[in-house]
Coordinates of C-alpha atoms and ligand atoms in Angstrom, one line a residue:
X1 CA -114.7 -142.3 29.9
X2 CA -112.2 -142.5 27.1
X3 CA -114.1 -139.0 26.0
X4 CA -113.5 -137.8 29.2
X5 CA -109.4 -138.4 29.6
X6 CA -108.9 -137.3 25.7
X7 CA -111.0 -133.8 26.8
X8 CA -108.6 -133.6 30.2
X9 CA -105.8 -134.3 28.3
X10 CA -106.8 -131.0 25.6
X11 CA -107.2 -128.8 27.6
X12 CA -104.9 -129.4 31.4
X13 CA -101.8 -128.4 30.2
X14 CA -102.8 -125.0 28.5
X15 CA -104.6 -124.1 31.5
X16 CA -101.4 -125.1 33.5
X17 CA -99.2 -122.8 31.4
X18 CA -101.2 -119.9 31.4
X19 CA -101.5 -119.6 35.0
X20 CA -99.6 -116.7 36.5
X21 CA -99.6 -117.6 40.4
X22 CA -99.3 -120.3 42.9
X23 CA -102.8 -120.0 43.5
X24 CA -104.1 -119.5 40.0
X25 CA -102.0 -122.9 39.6
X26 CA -103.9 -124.4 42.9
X27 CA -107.4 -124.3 41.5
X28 CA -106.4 -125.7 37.5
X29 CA -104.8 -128.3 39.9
X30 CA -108.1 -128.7 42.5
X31 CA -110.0 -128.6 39.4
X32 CA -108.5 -132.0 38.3
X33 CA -106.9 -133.9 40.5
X34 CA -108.9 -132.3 43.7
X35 CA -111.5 -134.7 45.9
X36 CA -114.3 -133.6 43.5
X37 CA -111.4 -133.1 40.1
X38 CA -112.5 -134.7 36.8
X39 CA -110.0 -137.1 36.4
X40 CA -110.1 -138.1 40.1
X41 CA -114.0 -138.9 39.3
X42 CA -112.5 -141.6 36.0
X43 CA -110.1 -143.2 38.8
X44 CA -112.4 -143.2 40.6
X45 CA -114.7 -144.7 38.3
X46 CA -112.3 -147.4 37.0
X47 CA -114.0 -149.7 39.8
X48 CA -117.3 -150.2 37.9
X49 CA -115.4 -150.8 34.7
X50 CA -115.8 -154.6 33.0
X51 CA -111.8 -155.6 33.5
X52 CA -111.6 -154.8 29.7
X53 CA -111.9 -151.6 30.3
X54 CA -110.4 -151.4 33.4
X55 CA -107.1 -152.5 31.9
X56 CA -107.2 -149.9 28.8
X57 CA -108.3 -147.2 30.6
X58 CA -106.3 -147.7 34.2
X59 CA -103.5 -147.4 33.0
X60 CA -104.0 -143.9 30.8
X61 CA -105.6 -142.4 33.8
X62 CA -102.8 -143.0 36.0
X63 CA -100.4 -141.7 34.1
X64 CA -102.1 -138.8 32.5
X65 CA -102.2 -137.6 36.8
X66 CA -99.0 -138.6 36.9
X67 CA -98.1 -135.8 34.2
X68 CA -100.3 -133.4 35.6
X69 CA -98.7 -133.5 38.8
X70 CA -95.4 -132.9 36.8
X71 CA -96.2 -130.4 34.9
X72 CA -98.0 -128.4 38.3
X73 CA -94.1 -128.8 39.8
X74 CA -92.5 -127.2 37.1
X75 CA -95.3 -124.5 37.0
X76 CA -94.4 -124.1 40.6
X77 CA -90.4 -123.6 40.1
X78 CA -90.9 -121.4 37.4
X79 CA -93.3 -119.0 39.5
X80 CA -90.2 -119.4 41.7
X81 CA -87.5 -118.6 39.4
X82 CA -89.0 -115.7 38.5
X83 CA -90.1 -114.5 42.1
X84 CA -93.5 -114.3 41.9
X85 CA -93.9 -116.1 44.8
X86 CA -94.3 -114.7 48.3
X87 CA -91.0 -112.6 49.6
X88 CA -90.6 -111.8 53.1
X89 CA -89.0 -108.5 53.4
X90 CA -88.8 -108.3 57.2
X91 CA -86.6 -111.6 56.9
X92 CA -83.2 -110.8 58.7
X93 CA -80.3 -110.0 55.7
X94 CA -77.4 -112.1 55.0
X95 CA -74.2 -110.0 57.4
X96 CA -71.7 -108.8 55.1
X97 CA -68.3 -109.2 56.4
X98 CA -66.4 -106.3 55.8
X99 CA -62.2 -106.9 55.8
X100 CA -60.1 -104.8 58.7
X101 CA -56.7 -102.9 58.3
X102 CA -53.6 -104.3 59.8
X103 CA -52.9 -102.0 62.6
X104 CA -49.2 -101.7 61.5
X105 CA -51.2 -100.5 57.9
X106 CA -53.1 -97.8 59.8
X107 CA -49.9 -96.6 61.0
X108 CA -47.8 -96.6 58.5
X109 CA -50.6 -94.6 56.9
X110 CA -51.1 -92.1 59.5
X111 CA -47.3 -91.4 59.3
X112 CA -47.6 -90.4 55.8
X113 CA -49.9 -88.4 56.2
X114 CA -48.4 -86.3 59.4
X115 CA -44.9 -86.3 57.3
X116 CA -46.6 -85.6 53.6
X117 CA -47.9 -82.8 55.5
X118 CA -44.3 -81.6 57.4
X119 CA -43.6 -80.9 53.6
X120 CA -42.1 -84.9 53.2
X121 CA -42.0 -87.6 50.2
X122 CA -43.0 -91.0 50.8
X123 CA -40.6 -93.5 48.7
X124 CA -40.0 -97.2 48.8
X125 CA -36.7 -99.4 47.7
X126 CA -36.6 -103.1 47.3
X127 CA -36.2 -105.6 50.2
X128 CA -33.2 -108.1 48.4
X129 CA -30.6 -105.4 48.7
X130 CA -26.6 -105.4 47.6
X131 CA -24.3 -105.2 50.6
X132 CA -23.0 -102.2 49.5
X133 CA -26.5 -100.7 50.1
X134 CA -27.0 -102.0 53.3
X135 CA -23.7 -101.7 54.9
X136 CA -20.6 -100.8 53.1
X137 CA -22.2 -97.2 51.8
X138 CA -23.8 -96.7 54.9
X139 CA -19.4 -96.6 56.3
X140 CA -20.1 -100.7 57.7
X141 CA -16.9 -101.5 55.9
X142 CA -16.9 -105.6 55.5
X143 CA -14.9 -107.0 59.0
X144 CA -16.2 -103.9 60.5
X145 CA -17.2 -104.9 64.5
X146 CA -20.3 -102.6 63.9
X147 CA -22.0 -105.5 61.5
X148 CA -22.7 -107.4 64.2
X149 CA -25.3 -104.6 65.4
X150 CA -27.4 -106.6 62.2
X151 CA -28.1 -110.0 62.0
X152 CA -28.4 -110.9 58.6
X153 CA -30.1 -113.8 56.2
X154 CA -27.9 -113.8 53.0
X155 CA -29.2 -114.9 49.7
X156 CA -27.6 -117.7 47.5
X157 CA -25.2 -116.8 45.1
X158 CA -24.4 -119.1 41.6
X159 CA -20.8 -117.8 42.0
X160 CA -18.4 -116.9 44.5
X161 CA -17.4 -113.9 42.3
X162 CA -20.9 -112.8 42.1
X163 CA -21.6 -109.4 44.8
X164 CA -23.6 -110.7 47.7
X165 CA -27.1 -110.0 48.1
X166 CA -29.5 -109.9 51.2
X167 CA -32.5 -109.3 52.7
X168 CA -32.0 -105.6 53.7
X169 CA -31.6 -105.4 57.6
X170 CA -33.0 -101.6 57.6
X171 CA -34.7 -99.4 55.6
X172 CA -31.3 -97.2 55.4
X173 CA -30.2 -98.5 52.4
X174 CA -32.8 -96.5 50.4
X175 CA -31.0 -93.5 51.8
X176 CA -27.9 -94.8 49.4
X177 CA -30.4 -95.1 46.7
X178 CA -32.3 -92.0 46.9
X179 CA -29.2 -89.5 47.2
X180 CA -27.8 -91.8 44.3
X181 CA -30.3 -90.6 42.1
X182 CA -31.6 -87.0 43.5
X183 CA -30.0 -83.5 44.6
X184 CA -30.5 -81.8 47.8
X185 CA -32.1 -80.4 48.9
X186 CA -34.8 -82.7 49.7
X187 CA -37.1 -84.6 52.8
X188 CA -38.4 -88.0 52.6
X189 CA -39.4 -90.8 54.6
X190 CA -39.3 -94.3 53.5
X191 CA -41.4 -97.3 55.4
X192 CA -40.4 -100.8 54.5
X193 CA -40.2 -104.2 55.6
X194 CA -37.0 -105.5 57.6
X195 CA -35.7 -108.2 58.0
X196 CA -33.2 -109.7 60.7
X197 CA -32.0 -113.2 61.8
X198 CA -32.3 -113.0 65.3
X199 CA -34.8 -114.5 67.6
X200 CA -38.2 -113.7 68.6
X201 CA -39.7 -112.6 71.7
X202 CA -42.7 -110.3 72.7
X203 CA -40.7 -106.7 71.2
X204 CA -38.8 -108.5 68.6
X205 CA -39.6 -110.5 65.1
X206 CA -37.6 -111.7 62.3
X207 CA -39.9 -109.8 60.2
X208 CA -40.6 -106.3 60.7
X209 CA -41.0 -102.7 59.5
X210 CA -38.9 -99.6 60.0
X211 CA -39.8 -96.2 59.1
X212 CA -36.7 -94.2 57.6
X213 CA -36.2 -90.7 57.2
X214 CA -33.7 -88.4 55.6
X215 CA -33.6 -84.3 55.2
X216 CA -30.7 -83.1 53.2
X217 CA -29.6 -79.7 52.3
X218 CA -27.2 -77.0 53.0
X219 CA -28.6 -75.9 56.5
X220 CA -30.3 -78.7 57.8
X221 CA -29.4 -79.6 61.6
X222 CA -30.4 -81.8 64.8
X223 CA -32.4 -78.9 65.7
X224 CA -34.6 -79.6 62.9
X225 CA -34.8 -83.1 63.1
X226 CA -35.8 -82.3 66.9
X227 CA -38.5 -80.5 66.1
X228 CA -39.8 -82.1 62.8
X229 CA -39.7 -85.5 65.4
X230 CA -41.7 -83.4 68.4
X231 CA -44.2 -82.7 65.6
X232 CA -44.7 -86.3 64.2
X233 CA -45.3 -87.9 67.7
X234 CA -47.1 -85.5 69.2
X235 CA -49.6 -86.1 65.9
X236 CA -49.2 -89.6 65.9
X237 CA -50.3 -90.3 69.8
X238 CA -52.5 -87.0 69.5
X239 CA -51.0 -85.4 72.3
X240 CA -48.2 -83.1 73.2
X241 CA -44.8 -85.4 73.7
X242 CA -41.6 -84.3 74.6
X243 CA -38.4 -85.6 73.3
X244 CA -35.1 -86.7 74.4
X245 CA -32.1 -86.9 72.4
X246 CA -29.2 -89.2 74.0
X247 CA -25.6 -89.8 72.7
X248 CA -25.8 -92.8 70.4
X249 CA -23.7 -95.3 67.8
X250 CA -24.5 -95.8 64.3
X251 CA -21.8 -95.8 61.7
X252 CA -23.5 -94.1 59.5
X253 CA -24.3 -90.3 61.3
X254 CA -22.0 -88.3 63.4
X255 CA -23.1 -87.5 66.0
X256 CA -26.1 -90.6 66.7
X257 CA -28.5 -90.1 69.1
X258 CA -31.2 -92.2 70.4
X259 CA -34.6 -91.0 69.9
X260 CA -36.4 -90.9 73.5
X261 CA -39.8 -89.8 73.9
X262 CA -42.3 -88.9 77.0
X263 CA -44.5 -92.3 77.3
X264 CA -48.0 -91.6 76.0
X265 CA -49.8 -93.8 78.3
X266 CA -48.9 -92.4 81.8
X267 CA -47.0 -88.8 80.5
X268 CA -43.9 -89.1 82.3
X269 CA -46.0 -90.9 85.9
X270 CA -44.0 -93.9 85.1
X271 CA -46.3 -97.0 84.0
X272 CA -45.6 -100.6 83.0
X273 CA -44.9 -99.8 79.0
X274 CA -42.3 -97.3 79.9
X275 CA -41.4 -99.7 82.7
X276 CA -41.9 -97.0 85.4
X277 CA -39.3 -94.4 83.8
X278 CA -41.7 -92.1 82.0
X279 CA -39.6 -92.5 78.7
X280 CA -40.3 -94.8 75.8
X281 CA -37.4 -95.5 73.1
X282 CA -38.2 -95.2 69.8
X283 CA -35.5 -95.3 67.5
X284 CA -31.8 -94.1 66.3
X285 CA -31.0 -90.9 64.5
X286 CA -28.3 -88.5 63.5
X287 CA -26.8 -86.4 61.1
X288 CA -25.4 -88.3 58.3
X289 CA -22.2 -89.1 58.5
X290 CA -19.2 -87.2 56.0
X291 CA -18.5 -90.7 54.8
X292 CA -21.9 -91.4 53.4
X293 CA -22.3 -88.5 51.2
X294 CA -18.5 -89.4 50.2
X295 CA -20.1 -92.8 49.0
X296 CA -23.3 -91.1 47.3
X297 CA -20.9 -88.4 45.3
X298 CA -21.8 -85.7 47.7
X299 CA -19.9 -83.0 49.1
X300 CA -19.8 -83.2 52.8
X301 CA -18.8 -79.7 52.8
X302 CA -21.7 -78.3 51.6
X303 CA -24.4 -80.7 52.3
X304 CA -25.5 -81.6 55.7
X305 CA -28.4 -83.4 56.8
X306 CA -30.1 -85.6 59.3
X307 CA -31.3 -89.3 59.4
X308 CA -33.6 -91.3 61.5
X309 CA -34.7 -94.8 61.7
X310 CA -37.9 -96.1 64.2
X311 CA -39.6 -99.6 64.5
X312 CA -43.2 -98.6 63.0
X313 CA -44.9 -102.3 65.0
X314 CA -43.2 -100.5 67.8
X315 CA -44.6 -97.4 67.3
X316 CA -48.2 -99.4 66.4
X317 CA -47.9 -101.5 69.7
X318 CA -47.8 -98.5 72.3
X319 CA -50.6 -96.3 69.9
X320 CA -52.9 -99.4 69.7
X321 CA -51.7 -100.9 72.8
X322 CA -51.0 -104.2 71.0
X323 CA -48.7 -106.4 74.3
X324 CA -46.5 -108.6 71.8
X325 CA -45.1 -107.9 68.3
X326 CA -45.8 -111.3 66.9
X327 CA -49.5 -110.7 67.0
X328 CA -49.2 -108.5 63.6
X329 CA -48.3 -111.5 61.4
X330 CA -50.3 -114.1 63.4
X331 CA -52.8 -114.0 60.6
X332 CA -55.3 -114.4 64.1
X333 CA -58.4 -112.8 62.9
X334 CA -59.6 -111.9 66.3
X335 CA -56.8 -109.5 66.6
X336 CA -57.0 -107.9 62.9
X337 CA -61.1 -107.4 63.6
X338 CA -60.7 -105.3 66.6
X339 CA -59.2 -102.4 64.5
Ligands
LIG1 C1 -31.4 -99.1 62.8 O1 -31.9 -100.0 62.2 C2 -30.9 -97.8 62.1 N1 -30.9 -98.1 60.7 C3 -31.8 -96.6 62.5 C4 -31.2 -95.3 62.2 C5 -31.5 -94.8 60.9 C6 -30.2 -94.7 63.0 C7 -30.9 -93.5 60.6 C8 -29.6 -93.5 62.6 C9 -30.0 -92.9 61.4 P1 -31.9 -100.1 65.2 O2 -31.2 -101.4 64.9 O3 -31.8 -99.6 66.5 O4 -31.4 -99.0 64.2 O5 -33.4 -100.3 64.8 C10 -34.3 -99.2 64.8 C11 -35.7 -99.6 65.4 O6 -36.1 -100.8 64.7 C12 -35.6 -100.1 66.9 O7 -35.7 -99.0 67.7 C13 -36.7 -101.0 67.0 O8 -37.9 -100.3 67.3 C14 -36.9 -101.6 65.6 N2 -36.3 -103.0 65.6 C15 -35.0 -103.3 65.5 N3 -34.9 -104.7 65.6 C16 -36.2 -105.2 65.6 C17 -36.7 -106.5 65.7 N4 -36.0 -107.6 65.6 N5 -38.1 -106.6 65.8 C18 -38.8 -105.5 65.8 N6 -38.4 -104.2 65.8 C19 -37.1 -104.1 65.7

């Protein structure tokens, strides 16, 4: 019997290794530890053993199927490691979740486009702006009545003396810092972030985006803007729109106008989002004002041009129909996966 384990022993384990499948591995195992296997026969066998030999031989048995069975496991997980094992392919795939565009992205990209093609630049400025930027260039003289059209969060300053910095209110600003740096003549459009300490409701947020724009040159007028504006919403909401220009106040064009145009949902029938008047506001615009280009280094003699300013969640809210503006930073994914 002691022959017997010492042969098992010699020879399992190579057989074990150089099977190559689960069921090559199956019979070396059958083949020993099976009903009719070698070594079960020896355990078997122990019984008719003097207790001598029981007690030298039990023991060696038992644990040589003890490492047999180990050694038939790790077989196993190699076969599995390596993949040899059975692969279902008509086992339903792991979903890959794919991310989704903000729908104030897709608009903000679909108005560059529309304006890259009306001949436009896209450009950007920073979001902590100087007051000068924000108000005093743009002829909102400090103690000026007309700040109060702009709620504003101020930034901390180390010094009194220090200028005064803040979060910029509207994406006008860059208009300072553009014709700062650039000569007419020249188009461009700049969409930003916006910020504004005010309160929030369904069409207003603290946070928010504005799309600017600004054509300068020697013979630009409202005309222009007009149609230039006709063009860009009748792209945007992919249908002709009319437009309305009405007598407006910003400090910083003479004359302002308020940007009106025919409500894409109902055209002109009168509908809930134009609340039953067949117009939808979209924003302020005019030709800039003499002072301004005074401020840049300009001359207003020469140099003319228009400016315009619209809310782009606005604009995203009546293409997308989105009902309240807050939804756009809600972080909700059940909004942001329906686009
Ligand atoms: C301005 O901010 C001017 N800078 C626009 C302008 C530019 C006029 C150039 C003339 C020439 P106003 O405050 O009206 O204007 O804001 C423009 C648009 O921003 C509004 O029509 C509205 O759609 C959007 N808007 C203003 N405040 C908020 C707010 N709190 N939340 C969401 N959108 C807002």
């Amino acid at each position: 019997m002691i022959m017997t384990i010492n042969e098992i022993e010699h020879s399992v384990f190579a057989e074990i290794h150089n099977t190559h499948t689960a069921k090559e591995l199956e019979e070396v195992r059958a083949r020993y530890l099976g009903r009719k296997g070698t070594l079960t026969s020896v355990l078997r066998g122990l019984a008719e053993l003097s207790l001598e030999d029981r007690r030298e031989i039990g023991p060696r048995a038992q644990a040589l199927r003890d490492r047999i069975e180990e050694a038939c496991e790790d077989r196993l997980q190699d076969f599995e490691a390596t993949s040899e094992t059975f692969f279902d392919v008509s086992f339903p795939g792991k979903k890959i979740t794919v991310g989704h565009h903000n729908p104030l992205s897709l608009l903000i990209q679909d108005t560059e486009d529309i304006f890259l093609s009306l001949g436009f630049s896209v450009v950007d400025g920073p979001e902590v702006e100087t007051e000068f930027n924000n108000f005093d260039a743009l002829n909102i003289p400090a103690n000026h009545p007309a700040r109060e059209m702009w709620d504003t969060f101020w930034l901390k300053r180390a010094h009194n003396t220090e200028p005064r910095k803040l979060l910029r209110t509207h994406t006008s600003p860059v208009q300072i810092r553009y014709m700062q740096t650039h000569e007419p003549p020249f188009r461009i459009i700049v969409p930003g972030t916006t910020y504004r300490y005010e309160a929030t409701d369904a069409r207003h947020e603290m946070q928010f985006s504005q799309i600017e724009g600004l054509a300068v040159g020697e013979t630009v007028t409202l005309a222009n803007f007009k149609s230039i504006i006709t063009a860009f919403f009748s792209r945007l909401f992919a249908q002709k729109v009319e437009i309305r220009l009405r007598p407006s106040y910003f400090p910083f064009v003479e004359p302002g106008v308020e940007v009106d145009a025919t409500c894409p949902r109902c055209h002109k029938r009168g509908c809930e989002l134009c609340t039953f008047t067949g117009w939808l506001e979209l924003g302020g615009a005019g030709m800039v004002h003499p002072h301004v280009f005074d401020a840049v280094g300009y001359n207003p003699n020469t140099i003319q041009g228009f400016a315009f300013g619209v809310g782009a969640e606005r604009l995203a809210m009546i293409k997308y129909g989105i009902p309240d503006i807050r939804l756009f930073r809600s972080s909700d994914l059940r909004f942001i996966q329906q686009f």
